[in-house]
PDB file of C-alpha atoms in Angstrom:
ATOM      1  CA  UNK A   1     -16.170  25.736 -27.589  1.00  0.00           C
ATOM      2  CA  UNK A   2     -17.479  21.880 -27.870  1.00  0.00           C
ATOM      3  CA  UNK A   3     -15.573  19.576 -25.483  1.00  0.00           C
ATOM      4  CA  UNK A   4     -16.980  16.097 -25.195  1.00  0.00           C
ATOM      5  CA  UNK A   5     -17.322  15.565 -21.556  1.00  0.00           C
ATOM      6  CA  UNK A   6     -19.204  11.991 -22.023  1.00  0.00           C
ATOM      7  CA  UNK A   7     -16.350   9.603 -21.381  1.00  0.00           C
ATOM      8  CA  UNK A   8     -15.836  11.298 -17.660  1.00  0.00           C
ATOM      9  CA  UNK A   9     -15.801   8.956 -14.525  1.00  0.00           C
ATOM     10  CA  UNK A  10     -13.882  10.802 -12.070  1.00  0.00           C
ATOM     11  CA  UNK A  11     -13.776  14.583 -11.296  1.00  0.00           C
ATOM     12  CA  UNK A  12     -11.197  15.996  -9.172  1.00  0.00           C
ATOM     13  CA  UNK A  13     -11.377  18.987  -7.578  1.00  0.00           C
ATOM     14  CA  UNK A  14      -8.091  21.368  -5.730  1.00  0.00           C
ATOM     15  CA  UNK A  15      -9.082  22.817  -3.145  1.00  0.00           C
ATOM     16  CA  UNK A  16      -7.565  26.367  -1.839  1.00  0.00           C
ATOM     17  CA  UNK A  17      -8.893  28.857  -3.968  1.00  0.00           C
ATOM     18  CA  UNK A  18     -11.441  26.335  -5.894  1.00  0.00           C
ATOM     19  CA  UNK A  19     -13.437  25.135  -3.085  1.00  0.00           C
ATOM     20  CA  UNK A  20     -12.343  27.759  -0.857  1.00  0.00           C
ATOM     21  CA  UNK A  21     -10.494  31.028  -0.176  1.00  0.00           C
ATOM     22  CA  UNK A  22      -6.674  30.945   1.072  1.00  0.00           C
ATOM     23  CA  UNK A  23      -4.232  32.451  -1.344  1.00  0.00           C
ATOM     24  CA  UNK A  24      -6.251  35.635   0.535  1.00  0.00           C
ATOM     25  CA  UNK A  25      -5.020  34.311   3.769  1.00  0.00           C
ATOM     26  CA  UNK A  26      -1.594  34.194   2.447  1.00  0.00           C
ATOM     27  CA  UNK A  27      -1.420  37.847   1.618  1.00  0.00           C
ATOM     28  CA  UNK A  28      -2.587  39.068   4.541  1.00  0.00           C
ATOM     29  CA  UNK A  29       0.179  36.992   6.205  1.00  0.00           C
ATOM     30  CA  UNK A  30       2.695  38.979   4.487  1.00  0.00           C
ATOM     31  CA  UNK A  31       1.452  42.195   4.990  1.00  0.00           C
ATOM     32  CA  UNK A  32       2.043  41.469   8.512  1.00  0.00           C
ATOM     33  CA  UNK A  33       5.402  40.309   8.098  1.00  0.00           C
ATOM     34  CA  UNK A  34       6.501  43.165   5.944  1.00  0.00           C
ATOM     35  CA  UNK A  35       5.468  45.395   8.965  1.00  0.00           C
ATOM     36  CA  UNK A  36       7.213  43.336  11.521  1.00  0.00           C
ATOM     37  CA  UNK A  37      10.540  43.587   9.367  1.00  0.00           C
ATOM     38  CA  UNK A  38       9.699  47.318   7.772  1.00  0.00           C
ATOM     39  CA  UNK A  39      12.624  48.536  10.253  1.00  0.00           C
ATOM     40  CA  UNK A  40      15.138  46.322   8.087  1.00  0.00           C
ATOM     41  CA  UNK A  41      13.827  46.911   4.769  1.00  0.00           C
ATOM     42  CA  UNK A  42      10.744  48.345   2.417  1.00  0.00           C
ATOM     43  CA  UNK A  43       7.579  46.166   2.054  1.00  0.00           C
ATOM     44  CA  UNK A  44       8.437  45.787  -1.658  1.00  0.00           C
ATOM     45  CA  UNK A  45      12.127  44.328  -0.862  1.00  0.00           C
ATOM     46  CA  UNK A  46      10.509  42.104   2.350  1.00  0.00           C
ATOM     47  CA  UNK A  47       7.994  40.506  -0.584  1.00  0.00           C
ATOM     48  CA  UNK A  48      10.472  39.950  -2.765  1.00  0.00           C
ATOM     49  CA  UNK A  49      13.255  38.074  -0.472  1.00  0.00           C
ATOM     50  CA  UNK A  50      10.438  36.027   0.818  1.00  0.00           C
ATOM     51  CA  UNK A  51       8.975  34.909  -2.299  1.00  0.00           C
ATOM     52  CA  UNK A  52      12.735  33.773  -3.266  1.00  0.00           C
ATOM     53  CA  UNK A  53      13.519  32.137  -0.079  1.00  0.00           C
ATOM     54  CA  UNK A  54      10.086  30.240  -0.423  1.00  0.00           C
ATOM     55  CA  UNK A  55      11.104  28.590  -3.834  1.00  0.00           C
ATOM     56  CA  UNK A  56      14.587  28.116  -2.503  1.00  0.00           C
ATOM     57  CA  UNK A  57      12.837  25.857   0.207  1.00  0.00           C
ATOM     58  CA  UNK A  58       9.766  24.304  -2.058  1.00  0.00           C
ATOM     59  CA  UNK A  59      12.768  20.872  -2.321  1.00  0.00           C
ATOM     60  CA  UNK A  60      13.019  20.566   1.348  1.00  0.00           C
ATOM     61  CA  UNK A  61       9.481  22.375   2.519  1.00  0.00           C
ATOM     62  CA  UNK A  62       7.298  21.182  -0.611  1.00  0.00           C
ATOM     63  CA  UNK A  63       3.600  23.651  -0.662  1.00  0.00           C
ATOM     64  CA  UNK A  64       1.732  24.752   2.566  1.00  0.00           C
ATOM     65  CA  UNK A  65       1.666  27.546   5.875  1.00  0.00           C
ATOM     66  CA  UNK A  66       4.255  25.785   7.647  1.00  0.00           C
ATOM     67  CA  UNK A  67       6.990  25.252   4.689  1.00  0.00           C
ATOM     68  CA  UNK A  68       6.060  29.420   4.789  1.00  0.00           C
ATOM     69  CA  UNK A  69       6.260  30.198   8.689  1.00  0.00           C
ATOM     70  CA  UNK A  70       9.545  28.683   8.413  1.00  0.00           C
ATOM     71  CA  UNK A  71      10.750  31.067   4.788  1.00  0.00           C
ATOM     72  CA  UNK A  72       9.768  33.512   6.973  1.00  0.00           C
ATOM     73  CA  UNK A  73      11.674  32.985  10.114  1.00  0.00           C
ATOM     74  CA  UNK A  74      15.165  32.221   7.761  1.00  0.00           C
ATOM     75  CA  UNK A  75      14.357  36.055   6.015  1.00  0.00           C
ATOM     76  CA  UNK A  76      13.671  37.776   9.292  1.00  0.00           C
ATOM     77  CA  UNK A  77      17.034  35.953  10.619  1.00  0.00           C
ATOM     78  CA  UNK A  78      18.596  37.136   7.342  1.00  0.00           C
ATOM     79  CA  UNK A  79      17.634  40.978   6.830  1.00  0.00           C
ATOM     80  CA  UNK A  80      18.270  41.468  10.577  1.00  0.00           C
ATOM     81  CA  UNK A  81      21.601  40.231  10.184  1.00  0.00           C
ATOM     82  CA  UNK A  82      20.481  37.502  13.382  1.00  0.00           C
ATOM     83  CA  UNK A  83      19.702  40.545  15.089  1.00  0.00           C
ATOM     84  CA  UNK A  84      16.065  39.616  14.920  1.00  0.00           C
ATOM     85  CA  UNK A  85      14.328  39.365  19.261  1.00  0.00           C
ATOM     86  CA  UNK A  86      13.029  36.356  20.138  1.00  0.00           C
ATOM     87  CA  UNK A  87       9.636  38.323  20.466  1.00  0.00           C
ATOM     88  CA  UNK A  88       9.609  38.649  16.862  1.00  0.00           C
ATOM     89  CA  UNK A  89      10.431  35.437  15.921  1.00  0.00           C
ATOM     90  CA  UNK A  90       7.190  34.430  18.065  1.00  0.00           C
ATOM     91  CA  UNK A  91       5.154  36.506  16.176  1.00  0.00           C
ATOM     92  CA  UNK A  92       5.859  35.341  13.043  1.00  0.00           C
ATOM     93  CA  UNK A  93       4.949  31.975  14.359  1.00  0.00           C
ATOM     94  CA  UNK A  94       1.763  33.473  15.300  1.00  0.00           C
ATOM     95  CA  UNK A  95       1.190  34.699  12.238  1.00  0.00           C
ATOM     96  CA  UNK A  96       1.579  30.912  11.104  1.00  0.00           C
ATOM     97  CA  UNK A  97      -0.736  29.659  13.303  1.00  0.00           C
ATOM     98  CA  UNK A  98      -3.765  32.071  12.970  1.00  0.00           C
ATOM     99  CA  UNK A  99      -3.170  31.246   9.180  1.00  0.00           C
ATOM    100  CA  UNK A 100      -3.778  27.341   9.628  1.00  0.00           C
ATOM    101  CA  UNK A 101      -6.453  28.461  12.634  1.00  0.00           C
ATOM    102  CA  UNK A 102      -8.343  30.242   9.833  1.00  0.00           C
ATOM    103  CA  UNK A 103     -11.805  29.256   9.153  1.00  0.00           C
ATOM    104  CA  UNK A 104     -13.397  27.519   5.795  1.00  0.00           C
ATOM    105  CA  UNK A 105     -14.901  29.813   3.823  1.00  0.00           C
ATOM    106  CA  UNK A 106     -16.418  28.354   0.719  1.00  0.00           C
ATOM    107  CA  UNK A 107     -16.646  29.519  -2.532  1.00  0.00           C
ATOM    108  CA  UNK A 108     -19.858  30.513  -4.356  1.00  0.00           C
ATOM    109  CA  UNK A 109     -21.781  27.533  -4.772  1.00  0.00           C
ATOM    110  CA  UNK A 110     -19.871  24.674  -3.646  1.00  0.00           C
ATOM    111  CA  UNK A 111     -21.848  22.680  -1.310  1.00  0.00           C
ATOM    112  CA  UNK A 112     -24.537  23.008  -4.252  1.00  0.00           C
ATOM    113  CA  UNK A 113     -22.350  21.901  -7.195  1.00  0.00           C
ATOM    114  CA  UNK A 114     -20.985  18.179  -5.282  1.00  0.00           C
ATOM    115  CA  UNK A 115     -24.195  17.599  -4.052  1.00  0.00           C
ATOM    116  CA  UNK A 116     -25.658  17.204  -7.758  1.00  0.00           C
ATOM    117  CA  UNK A 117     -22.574  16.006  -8.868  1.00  0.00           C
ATOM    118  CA  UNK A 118     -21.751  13.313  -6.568  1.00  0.00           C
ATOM    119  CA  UNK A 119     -24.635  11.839  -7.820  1.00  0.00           C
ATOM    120  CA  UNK A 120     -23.429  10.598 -11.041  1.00  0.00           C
ATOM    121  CA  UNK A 121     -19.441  10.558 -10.739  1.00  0.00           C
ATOM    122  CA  UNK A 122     -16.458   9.884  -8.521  1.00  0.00           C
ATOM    123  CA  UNK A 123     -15.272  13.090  -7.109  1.00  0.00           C
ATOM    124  CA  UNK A 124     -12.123  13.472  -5.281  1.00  0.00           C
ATOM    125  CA  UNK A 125      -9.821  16.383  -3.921  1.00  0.00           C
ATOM    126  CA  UNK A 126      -6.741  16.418  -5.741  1.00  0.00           C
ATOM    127  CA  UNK A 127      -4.170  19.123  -3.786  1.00  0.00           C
ATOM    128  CA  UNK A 128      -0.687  19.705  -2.827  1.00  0.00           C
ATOM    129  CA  UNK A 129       0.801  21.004   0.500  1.00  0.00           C
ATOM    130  CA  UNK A 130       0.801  19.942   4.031  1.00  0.00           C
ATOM    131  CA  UNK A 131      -1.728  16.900   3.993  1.00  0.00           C
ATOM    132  CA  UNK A 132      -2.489  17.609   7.698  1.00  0.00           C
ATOM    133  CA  UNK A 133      -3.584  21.270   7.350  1.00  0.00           C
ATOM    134  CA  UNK A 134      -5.277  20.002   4.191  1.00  0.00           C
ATOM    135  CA  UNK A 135      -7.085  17.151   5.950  1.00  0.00           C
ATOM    136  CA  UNK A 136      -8.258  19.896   8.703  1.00  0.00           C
ATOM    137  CA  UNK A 137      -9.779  21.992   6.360  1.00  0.00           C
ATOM    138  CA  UNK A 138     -11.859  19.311   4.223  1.00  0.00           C
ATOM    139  CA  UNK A 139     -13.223  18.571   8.125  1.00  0.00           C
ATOM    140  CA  UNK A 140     -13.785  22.426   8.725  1.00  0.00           C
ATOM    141  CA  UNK A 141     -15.927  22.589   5.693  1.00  0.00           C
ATOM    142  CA  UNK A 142     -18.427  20.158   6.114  1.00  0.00           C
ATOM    143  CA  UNK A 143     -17.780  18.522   2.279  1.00  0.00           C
ATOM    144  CA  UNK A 144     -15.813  15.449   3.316  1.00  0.00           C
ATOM    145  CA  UNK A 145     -18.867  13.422   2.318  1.00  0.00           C
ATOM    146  CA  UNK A 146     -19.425  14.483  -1.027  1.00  0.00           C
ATOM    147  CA  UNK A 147     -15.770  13.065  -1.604  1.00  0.00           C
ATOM    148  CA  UNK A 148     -14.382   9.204  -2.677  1.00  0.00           C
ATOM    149  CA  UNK A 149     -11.117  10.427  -0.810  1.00  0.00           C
ATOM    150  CA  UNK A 150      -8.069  13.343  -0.830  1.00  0.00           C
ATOM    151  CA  UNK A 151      -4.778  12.938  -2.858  1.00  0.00           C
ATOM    152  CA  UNK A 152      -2.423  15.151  -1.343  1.00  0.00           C
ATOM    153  CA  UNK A 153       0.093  15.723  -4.014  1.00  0.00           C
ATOM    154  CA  UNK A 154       4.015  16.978  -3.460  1.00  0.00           C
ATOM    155  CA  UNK A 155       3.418  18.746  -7.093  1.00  0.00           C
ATOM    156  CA  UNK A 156       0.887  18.713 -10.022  1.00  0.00           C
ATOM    157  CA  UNK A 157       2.828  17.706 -13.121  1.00  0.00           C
ATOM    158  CA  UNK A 158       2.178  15.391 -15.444  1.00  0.00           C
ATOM    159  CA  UNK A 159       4.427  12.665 -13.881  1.00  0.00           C
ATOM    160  CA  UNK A 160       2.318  13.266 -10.458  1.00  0.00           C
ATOM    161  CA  UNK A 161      -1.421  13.060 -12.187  1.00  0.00           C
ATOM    162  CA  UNK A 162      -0.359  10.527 -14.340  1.00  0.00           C
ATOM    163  CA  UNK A 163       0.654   8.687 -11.209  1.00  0.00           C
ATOM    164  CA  UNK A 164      -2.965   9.369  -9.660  1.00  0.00           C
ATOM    165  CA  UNK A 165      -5.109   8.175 -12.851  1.00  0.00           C
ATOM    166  CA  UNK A 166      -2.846   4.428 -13.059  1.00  0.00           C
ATOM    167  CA  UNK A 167      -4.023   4.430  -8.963  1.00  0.00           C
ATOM    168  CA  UNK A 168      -7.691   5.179 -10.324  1.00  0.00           C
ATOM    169  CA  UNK A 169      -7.208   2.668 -12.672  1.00  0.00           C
ATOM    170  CA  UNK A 170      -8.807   5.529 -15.317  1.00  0.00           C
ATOM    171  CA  UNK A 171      -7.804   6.883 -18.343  1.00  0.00           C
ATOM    172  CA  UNK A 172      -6.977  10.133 -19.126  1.00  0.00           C
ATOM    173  CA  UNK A 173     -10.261  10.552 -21.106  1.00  0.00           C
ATOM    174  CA  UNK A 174     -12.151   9.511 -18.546  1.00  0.00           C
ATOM    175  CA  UNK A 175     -10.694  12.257 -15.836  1.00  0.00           C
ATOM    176  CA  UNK A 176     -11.750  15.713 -15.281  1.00  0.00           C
ATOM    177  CA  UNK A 177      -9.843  18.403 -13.205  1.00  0.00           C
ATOM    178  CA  UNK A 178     -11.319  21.626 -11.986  1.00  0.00           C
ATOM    179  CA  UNK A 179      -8.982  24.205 -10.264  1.00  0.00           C
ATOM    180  CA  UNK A 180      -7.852  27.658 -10.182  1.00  0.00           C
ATOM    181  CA  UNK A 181      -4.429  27.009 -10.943  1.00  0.00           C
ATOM    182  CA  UNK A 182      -3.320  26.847 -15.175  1.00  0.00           C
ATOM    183  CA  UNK A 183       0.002  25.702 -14.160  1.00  0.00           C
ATOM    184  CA  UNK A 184      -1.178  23.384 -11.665  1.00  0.00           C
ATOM    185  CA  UNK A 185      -4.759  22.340 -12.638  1.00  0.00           C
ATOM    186  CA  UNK A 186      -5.241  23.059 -15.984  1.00  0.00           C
ATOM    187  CA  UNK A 187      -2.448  22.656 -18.542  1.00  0.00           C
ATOM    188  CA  UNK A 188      -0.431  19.074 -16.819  1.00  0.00           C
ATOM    189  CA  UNK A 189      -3.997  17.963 -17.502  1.00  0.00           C
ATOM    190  CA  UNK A 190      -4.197  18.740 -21.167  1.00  0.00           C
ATOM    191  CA  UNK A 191      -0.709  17.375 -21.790  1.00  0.00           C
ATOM    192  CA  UNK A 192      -1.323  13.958 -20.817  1.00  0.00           C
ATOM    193  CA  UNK A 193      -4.499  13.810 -22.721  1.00  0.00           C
ATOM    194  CA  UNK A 194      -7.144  14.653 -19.692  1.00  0.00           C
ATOM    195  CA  UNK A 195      -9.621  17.415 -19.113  1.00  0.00           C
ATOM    196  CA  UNK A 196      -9.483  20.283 -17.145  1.00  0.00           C
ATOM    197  CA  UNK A 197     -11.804  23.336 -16.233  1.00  0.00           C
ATOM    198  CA  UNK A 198     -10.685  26.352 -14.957  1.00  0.00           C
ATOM    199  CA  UNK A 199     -12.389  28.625 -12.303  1.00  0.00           C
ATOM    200  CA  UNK A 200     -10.060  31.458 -11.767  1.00  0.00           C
ATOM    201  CA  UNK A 201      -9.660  33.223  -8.404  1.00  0.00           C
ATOM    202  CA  UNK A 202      -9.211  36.603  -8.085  1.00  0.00           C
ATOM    203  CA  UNK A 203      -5.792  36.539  -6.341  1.00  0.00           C
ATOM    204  CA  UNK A 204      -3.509  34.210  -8.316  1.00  0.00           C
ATOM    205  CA  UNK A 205       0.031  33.209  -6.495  1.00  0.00           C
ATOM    206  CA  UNK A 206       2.989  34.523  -7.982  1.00  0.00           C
ATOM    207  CA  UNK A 207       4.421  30.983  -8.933  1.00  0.00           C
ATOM    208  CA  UNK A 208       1.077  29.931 -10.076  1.00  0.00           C
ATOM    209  CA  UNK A 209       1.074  32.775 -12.948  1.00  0.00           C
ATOM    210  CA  UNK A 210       2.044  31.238 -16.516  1.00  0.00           C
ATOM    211  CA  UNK A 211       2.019  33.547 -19.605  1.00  0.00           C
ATOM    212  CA  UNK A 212      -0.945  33.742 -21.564  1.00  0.00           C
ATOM    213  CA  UNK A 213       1.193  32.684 -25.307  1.00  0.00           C
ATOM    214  CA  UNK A 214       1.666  28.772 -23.185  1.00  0.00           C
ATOM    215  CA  UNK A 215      -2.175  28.135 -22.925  1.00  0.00           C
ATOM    216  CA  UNK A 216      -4.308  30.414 -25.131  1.00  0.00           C
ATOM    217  CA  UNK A 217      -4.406  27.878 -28.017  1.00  0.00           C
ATOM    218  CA  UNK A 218      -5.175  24.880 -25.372  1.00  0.00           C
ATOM    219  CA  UNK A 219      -8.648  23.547 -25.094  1.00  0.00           C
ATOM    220  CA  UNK A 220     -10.399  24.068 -21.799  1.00  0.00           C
ATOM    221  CA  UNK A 221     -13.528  25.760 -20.686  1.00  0.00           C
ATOM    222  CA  UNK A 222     -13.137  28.732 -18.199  1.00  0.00           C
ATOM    223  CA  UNK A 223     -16.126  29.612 -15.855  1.00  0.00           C
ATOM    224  CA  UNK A 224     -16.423  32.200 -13.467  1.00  0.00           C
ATOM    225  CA  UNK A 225     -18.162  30.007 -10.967  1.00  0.00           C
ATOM    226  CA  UNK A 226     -18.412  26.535  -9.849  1.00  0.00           C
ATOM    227  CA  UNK A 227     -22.343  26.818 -10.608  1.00  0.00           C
ATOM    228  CA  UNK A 228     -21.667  26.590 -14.208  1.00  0.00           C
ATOM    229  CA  UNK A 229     -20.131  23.113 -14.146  1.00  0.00           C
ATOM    230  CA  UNK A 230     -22.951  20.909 -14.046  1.00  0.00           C
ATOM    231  CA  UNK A 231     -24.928  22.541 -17.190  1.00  0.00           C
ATOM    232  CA  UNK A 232     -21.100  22.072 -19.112  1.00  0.00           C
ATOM    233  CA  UNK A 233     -20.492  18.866 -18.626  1.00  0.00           C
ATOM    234  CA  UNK A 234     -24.292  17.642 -18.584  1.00  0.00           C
TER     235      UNK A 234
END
């Protein structure tokens, strides 16, 4: 597939799952849940309440661990008819904090790939969630330097990156996004006339999943690691 990278000034880059792992953090944080509740109701059930009490609260809560903790604690209080100890409701805060507690692991070549790169373009971290968890892990892993600065996002449409290039003072030609994400990272990016990579992770988030009929026609590269992207957009 030929995609003309030349015009490209400024590369952003999400970061769970791109730069490192999380969404693996995530579902080991409801496998302990499920077992704290699995007196109330089957794993299966637990997974599914949460997942719809999380998108209830995504207005109020937006992305991130503690817009979770607290989906949690309101589905514990819920399938326990507020019968729920106080001992519990500690360790689901627990299970909160050992999540944001966790440490950076990077991805396959990262360090590697924004070295080179930073070199020759702007790169930035373009995420959404809770900016101060997000903050704490760009200090945890060591790559703050290879980075202009962080936009923490409260969503990645097109309203919200076309927000982010006018404060780049960019075009959309001349902006490149590289994330695991096609909802988030991949096809906003397309529609307002940018460029996006994808590098998919193996665990994919259940609201992150989009059909493959809305993007199979789109033009994008996919790699399966972050090593490929220099000799792509050379």
């Amino acid at each position: 597939m030929e995609i003309d990278y030349s015009n490209i000034k400024v590369i952003g880059f999400d970061a769970d799952d791109t730069l490192w792992v999380n969404e693996t953090y995530f579902r080991e944080a409801e496998e302990a849940f499920t077992k704290l509740l699995s007196r109330f109701e089957t794993p299966n059930k637990i997974d599914q309440e949460l997942f719809k009490m999380v998108m209830k609260n995504l207005p109020t809560y937006g992305y991130g661990i503690k817009g979770f903790v607290l989906s949690m604690v309101e589905i514990a209080l819920d399938l326990s008819n507020h019968t729920i100890s106080n001992d519990v409701i500690k360790e689901i805060l627990d299970i909160g904090k050992s999540m944001i507690n966790k440490p950076v692991e990077l991805l396959e070549g990262v360090e590697t790939v924004l070295k080179k790169l930073s070199k020759s373009f702007r790169l930035i971290v373009v995420t959404k969630g809770d900016l101060l968890d997000q903050e704490r892990k760009l200090e945890k892993s060591g790559l703050l330097d290879y980075f202009h600065h962080i936009e923490v996002l409260s969503d990645k449409q097109e309203a919200n990156y076309s927000k982010l290039l006018n404060h780049l003072d960019i075009k959309p030609s001349e902006f490149l996004m590289i994330g695991n994400s096609l909802k988030s990272d991949v096809l906003p990016l397309l529609n307002i006339k940018a460029k996006a990579i994808h590098i998919p992770f193996h665990i994919t988030w259940q609201h992150e999943q989009v059909h493959e009929n809305v993007y199979k026609t789109r033009q994008y590269h996919t790699i399966k690691s972050l090593l490929e992207l220099p000799e792509i957009i050379k």
